[in-house]
PDB file of C-alpha atoms in Angstrom:
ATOM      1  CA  UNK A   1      95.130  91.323  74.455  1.00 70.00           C
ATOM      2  CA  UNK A   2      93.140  94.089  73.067  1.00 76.00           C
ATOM      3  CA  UNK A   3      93.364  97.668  75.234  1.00 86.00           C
ATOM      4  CA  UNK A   4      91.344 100.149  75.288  1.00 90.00           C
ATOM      5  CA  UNK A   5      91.958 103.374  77.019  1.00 92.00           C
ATOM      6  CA  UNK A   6      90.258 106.580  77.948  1.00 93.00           C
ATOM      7  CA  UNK A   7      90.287 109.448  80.639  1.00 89.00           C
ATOM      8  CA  UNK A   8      88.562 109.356  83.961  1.00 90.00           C
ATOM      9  CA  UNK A   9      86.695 112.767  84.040  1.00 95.00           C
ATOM     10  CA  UNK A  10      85.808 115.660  82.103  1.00 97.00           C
ATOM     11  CA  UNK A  11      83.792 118.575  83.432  1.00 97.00           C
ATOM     12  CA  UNK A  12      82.424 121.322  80.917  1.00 97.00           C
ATOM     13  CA  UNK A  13      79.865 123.979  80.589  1.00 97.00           C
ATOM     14  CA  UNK A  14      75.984 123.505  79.863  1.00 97.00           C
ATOM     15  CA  UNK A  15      76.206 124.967  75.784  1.00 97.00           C
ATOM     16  CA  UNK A  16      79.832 123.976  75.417  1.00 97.00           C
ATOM     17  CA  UNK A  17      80.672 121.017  73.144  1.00 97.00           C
ATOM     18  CA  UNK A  18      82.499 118.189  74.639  1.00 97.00           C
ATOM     19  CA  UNK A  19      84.755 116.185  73.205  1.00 97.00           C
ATOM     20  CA  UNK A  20      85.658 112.505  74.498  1.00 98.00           C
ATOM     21  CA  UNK A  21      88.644 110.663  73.629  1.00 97.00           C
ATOM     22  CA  UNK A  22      89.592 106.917  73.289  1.00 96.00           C
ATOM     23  CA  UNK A  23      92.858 104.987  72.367  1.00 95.00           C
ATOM     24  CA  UNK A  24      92.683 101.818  72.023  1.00 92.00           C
ATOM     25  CA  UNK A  25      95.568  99.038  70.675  1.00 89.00           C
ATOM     26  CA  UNK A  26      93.956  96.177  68.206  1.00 82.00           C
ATOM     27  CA  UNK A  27      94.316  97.394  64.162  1.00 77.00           C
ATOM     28  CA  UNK A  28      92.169  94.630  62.961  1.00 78.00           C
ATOM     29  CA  UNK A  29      88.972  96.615  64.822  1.00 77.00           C
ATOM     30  CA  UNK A  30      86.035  96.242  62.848  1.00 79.00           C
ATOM     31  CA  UNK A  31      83.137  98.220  64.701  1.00 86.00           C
ATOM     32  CA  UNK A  32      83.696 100.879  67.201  1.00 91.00           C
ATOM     33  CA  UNK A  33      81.095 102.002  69.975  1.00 93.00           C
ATOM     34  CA  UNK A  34      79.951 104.756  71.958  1.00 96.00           C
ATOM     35  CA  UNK A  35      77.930 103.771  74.797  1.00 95.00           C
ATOM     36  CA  UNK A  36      76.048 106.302  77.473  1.00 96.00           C
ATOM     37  CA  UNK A  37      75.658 104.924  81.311  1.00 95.00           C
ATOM     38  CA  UNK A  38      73.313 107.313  83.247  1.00 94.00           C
ATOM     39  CA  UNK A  39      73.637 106.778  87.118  1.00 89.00           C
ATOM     40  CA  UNK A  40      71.976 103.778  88.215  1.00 87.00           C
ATOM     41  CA  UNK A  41      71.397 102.439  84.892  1.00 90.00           C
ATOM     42  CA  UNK A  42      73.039  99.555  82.483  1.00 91.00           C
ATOM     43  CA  UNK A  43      75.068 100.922  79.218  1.00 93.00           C
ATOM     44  CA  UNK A  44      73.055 102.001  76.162  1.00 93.00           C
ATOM     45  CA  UNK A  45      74.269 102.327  72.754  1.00 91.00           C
ATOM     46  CA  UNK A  46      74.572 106.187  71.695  1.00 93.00           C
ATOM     47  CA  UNK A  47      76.557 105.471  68.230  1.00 92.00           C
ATOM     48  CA  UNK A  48      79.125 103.496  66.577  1.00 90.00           C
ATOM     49  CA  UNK A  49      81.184 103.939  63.476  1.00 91.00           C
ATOM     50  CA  UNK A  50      82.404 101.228  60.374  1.00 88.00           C
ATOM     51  CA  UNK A  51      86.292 101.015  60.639  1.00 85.00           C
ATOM     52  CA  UNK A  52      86.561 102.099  57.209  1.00 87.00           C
ATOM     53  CA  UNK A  53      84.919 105.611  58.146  1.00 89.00           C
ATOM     54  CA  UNK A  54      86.626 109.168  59.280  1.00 92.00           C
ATOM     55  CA  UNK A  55      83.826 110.407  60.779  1.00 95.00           C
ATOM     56  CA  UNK A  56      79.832 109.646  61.520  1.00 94.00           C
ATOM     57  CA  UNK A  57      77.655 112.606  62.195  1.00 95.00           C
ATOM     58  CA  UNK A  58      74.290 111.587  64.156  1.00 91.00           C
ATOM     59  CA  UNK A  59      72.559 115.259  65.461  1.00 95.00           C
ATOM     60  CA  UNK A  60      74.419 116.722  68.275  1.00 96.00           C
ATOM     61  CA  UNK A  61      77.113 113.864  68.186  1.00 96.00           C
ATOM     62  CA  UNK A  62      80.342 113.309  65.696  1.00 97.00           C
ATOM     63  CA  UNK A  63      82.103 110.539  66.119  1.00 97.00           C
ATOM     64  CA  UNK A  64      85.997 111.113  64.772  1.00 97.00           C
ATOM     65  CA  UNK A  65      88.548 107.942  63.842  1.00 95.00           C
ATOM     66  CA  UNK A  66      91.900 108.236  63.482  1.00 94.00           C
ATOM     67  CA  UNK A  67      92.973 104.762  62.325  1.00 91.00           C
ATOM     68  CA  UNK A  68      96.810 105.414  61.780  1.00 91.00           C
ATOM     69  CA  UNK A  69      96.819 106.948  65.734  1.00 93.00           C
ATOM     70  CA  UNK A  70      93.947 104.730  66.918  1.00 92.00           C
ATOM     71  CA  UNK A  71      92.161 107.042  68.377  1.00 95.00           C
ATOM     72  CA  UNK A  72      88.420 107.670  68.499  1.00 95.00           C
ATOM     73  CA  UNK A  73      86.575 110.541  69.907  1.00 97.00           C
ATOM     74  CA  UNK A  74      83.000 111.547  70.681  1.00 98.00           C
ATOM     75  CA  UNK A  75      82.077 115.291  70.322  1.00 98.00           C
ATOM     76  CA  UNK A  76      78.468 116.362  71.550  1.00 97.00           C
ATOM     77  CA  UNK A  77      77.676 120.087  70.857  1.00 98.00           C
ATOM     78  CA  UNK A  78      75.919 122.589  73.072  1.00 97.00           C
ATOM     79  CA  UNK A  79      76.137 119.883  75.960  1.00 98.00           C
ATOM     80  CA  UNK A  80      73.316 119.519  78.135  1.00 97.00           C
ATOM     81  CA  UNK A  81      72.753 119.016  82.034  1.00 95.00           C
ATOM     82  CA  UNK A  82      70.767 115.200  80.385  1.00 94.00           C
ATOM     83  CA  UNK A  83      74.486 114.406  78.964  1.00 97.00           C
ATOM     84  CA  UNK A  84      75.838 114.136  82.296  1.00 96.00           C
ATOM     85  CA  UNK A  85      76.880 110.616  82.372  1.00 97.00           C
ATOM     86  CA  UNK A  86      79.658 107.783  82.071  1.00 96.00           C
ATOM     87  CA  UNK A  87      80.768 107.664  78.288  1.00 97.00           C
ATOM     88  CA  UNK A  88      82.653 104.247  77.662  1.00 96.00           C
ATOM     89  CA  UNK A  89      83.745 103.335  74.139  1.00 95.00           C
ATOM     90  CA  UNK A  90      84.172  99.868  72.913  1.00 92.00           C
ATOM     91  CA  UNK A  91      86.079  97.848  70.211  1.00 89.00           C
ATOM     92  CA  UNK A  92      84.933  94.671  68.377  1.00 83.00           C
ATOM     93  CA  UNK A  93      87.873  93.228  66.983  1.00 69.00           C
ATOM     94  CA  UNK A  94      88.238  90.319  64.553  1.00 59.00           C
ATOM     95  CA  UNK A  95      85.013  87.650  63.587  1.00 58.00           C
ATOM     96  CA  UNK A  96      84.326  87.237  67.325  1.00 64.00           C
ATOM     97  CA  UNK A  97      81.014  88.730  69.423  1.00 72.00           C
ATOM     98  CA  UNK A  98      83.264  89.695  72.240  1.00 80.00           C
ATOM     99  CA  UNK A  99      83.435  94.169  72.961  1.00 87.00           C
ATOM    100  CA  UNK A 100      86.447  95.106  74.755  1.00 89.00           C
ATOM    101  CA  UNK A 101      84.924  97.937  76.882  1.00 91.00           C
ATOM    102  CA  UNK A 102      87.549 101.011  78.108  1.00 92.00           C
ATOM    103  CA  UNK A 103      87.303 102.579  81.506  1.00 91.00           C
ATOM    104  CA  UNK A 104      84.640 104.770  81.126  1.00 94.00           C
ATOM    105  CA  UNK A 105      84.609 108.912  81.259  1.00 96.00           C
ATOM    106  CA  UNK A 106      82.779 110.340  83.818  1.00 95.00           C
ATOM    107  CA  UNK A 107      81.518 113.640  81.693  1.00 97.00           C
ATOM    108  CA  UNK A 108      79.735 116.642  84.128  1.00 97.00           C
ATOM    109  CA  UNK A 109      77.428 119.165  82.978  1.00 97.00           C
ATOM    110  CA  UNK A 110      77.792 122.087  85.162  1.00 95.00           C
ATOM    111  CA  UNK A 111      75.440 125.221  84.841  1.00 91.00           C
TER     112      UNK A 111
ATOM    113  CA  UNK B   1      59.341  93.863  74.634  1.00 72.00           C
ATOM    114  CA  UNK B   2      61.333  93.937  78.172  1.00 81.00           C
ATOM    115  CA  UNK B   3      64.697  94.048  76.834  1.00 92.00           C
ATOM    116  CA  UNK B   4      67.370  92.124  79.090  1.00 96.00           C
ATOM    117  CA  UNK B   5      65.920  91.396  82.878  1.00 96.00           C
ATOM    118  CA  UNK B   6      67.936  91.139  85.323  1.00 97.00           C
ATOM    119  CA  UNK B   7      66.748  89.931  89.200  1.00 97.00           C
ATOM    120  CA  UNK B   8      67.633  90.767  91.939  1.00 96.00           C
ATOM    121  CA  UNK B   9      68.605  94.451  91.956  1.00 95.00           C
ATOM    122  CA  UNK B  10      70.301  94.497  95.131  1.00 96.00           C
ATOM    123  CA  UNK B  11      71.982  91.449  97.248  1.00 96.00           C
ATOM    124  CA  UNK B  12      73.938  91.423 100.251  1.00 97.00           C
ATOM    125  CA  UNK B  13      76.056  88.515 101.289  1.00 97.00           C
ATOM    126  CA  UNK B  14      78.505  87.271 103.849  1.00 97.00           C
ATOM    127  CA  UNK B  15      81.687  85.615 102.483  1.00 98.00           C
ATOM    128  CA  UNK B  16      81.144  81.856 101.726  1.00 97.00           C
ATOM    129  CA  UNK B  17      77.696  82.321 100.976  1.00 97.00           C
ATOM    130  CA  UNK B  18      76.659  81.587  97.288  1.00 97.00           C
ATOM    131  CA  UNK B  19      74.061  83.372  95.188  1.00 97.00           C
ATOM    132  CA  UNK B  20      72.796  83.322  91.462  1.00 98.00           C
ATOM    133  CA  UNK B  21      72.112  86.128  89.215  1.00 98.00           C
ATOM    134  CA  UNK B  22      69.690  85.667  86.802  1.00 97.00           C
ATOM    135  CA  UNK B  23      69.354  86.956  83.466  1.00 98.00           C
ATOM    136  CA  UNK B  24      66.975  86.745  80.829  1.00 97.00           C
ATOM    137  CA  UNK B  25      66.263  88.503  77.233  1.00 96.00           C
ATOM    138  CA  UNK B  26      63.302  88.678  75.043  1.00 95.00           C
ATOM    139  CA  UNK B  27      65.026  89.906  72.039  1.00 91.00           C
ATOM    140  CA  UNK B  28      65.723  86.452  70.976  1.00 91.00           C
ATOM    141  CA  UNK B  29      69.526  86.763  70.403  1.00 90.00           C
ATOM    142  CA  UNK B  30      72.255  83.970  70.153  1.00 89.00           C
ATOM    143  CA  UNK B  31      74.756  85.748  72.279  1.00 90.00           C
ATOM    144  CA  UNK B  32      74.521  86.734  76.032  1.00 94.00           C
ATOM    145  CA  UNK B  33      77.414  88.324  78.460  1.00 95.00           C
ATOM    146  CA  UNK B  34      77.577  88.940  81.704  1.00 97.00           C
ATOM    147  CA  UNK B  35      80.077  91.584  83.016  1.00 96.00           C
ATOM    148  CA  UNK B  36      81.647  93.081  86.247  1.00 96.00           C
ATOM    149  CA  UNK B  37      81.799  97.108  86.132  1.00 94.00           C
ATOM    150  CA  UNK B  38      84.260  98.319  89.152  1.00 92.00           C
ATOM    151  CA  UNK B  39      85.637 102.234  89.389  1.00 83.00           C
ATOM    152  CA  UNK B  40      88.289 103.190  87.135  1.00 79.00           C
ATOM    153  CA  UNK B  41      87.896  99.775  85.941  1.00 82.00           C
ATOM    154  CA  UNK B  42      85.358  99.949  83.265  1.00 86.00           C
ATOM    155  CA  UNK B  43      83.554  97.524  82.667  1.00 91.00           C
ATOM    156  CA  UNK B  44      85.314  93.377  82.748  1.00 92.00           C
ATOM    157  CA  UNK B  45      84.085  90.617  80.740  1.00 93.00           C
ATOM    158  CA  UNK B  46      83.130  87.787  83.499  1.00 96.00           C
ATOM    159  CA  UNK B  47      81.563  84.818  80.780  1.00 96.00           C
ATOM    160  CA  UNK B  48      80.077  84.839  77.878  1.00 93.00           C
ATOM    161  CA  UNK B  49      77.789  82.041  75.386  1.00 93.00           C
ATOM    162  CA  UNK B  50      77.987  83.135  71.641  1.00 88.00           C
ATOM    163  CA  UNK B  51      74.812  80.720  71.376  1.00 87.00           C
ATOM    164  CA  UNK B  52      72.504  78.358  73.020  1.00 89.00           C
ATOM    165  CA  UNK B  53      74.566  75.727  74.667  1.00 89.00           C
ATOM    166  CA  UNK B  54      77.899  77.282  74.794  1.00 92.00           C
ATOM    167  CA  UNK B  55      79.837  79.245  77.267  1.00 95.00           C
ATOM    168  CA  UNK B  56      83.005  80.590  77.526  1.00 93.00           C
ATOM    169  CA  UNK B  57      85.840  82.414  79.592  1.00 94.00           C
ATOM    170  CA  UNK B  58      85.830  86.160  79.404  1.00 91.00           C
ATOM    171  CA  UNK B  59      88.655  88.402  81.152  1.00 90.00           C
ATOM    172  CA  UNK B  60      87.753  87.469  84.823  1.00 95.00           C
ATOM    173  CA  UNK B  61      85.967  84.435  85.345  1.00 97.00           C
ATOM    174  CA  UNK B  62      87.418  83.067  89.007  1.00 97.00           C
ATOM    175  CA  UNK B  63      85.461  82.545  91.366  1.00 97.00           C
ATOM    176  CA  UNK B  64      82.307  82.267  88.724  1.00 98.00           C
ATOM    177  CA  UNK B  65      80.035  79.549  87.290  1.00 97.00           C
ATOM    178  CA  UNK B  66      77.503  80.486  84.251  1.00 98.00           C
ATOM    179  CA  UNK B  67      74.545  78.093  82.811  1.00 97.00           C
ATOM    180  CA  UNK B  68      72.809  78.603  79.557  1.00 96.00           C
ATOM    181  CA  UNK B  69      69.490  77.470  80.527  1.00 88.00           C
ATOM    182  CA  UNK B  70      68.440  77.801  76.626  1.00 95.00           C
ATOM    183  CA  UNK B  71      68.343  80.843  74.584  1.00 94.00           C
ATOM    184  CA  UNK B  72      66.430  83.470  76.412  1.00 96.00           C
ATOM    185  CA  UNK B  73      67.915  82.674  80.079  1.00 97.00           C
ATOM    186  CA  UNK B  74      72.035  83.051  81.403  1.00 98.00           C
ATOM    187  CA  UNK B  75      72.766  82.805  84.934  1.00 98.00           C
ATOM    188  CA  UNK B  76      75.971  83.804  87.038  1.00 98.00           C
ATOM    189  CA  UNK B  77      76.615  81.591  89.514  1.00 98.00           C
ATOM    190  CA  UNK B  78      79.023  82.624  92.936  1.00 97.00           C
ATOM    191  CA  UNK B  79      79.463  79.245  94.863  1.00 94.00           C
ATOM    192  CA  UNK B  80      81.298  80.853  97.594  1.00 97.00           C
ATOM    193  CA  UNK B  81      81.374  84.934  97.884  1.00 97.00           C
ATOM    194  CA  UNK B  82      84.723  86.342  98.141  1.00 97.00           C
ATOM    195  CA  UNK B  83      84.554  90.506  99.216  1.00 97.00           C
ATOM    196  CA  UNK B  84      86.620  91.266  96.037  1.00 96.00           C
ATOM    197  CA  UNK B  85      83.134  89.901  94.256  1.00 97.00           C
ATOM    198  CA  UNK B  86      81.406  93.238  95.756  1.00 97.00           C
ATOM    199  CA  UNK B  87      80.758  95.104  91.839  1.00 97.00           C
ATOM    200  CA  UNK B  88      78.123  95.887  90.122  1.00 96.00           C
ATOM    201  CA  UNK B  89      76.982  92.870  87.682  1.00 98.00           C
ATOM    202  CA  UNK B  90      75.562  93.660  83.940  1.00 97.00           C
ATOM    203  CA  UNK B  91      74.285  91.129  81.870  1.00 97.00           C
ATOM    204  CA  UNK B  92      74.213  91.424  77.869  1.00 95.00           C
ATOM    205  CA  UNK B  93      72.846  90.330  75.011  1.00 93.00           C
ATOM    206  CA  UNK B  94      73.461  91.029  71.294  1.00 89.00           C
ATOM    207  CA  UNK B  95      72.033  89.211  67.963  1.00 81.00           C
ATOM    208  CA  UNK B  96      71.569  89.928  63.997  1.00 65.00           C
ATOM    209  CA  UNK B  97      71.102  92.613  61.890  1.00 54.00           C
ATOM    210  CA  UNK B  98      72.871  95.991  61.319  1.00 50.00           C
ATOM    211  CA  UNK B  99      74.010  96.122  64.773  1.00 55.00           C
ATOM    212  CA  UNK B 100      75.095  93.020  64.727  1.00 59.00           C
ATOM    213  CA  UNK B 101      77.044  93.082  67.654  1.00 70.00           C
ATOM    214  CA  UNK B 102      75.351  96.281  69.097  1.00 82.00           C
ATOM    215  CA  UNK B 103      75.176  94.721  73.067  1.00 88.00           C
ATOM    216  CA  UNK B 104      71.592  95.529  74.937  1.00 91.00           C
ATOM    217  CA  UNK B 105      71.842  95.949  78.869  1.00 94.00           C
ATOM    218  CA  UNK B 106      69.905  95.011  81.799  1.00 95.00           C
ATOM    219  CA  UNK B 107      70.106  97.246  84.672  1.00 94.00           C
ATOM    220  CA  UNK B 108      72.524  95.877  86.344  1.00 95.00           C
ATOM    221  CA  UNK B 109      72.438  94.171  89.880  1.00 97.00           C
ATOM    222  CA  UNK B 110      74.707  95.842  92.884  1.00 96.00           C
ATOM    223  CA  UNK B 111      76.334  93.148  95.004  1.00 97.00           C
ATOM    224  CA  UNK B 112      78.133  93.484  98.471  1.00 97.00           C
ATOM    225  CA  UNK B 113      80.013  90.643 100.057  1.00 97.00           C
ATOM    226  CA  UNK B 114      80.917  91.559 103.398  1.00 96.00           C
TER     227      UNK B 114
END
């Protein structure tokens, strides 16, 4: 089945721009999400982008596609101590309502 | 508008014992989920009903019963805890429009099974 990978941590500085980064294996992906989890909280959607985009800009964050590597990334610039959350990304794949969800990065803020 | 709901918050139980988790959405979507998110595990598909009065398997459904009670209510059913049930337990919904399979979650519900 579908697989969807991406690192466990990333620490950066407050005002640095982060950059998030998620594989994942199904070519037929339709819709791909970003999703923030703050601590203690359930998921909430930050952005998504079409399958037949490069790249979606929404204020701080730019969402990148690679579709021949399948590879996503999330970049948020001049990261804040509020970004300091779990990132996941997610992958609807063919006509179904099913997201495959990856691991989740664990992204820290530190002053 | 509440969102997704999701009762209790917090539940301790001894192995064998059973438990339901409710969930319930006011968004009026067809399509509710519940997951399991574990560390470095992300987060698993458990069931899911793509409208009222279906369900059906996700990734991880052992040990797991669901009921559609009609469209605004999905419960996860343990009939016997297990200690490899201990997670955290997020229910989903999602329905029409642009986002048309953006997912809304509750808050989640933090289990232990000791």
């Amino acid at each position: 089945g579908e697989d969807v990978e991406q690192s466990l941590f990333l620490s950066v500085r407050e005002g640095d721009s982060s950059v998030i980064n998620c594989t994942y294996t199904d070519s037929s992906s339709t819709y791909l999400y970003w999703y923030k989890q703050e601590p203690g909280a359930g998921l909430q959607l930050l952005t998504y982008i079409f399958s037949n985009m490069d790249m979606k800009q929404d204020q701080r964050l730019t969402v990148l596609l690679n579709k021949k590597d399948k590879h996503l990334s999330l970049r948020i610039a001049d990261t804040q101590t509020g970004d300091s959350a779990i990132y996941f990304c997610a992958d609807r794949t063919g006509g179904g309502n099913k997201l495959t969800f990856g691991t989740g990065t664990q992204l820290k803020v530190e002053l | 508008n509440a969102g997704v709901t999701q009762t209790p918050k917090f539940q301790v139980l001894k192995t064998g014992q059973s438990m339901t988790l409710q969930c319930a959405q006011d968004m009026n979507h067809n399509s509710m989920y519940w997951y399991r998110q574990d560390p470095g595990m992300g987060l698993r598909l458990i069931y899911y009903s793509a409208s009222e009065g279906t369900t059906d398997k996700g990734e991880v459904p052992n040990g797991y019963n669901v009921s559609r009670l009609n469209k605004r209510e999905f419960s996860l059913r343990l009939e016997s805890a297990a200690p490899s049930q201990t997670s955290v337990y997020f229910c989903a919904s999602s329905g029409q429009g642009e986002y048309l399979y953006e997912q809304y979650f509750g808050p989640g519900t933090r289990l232990t099974v000791t």
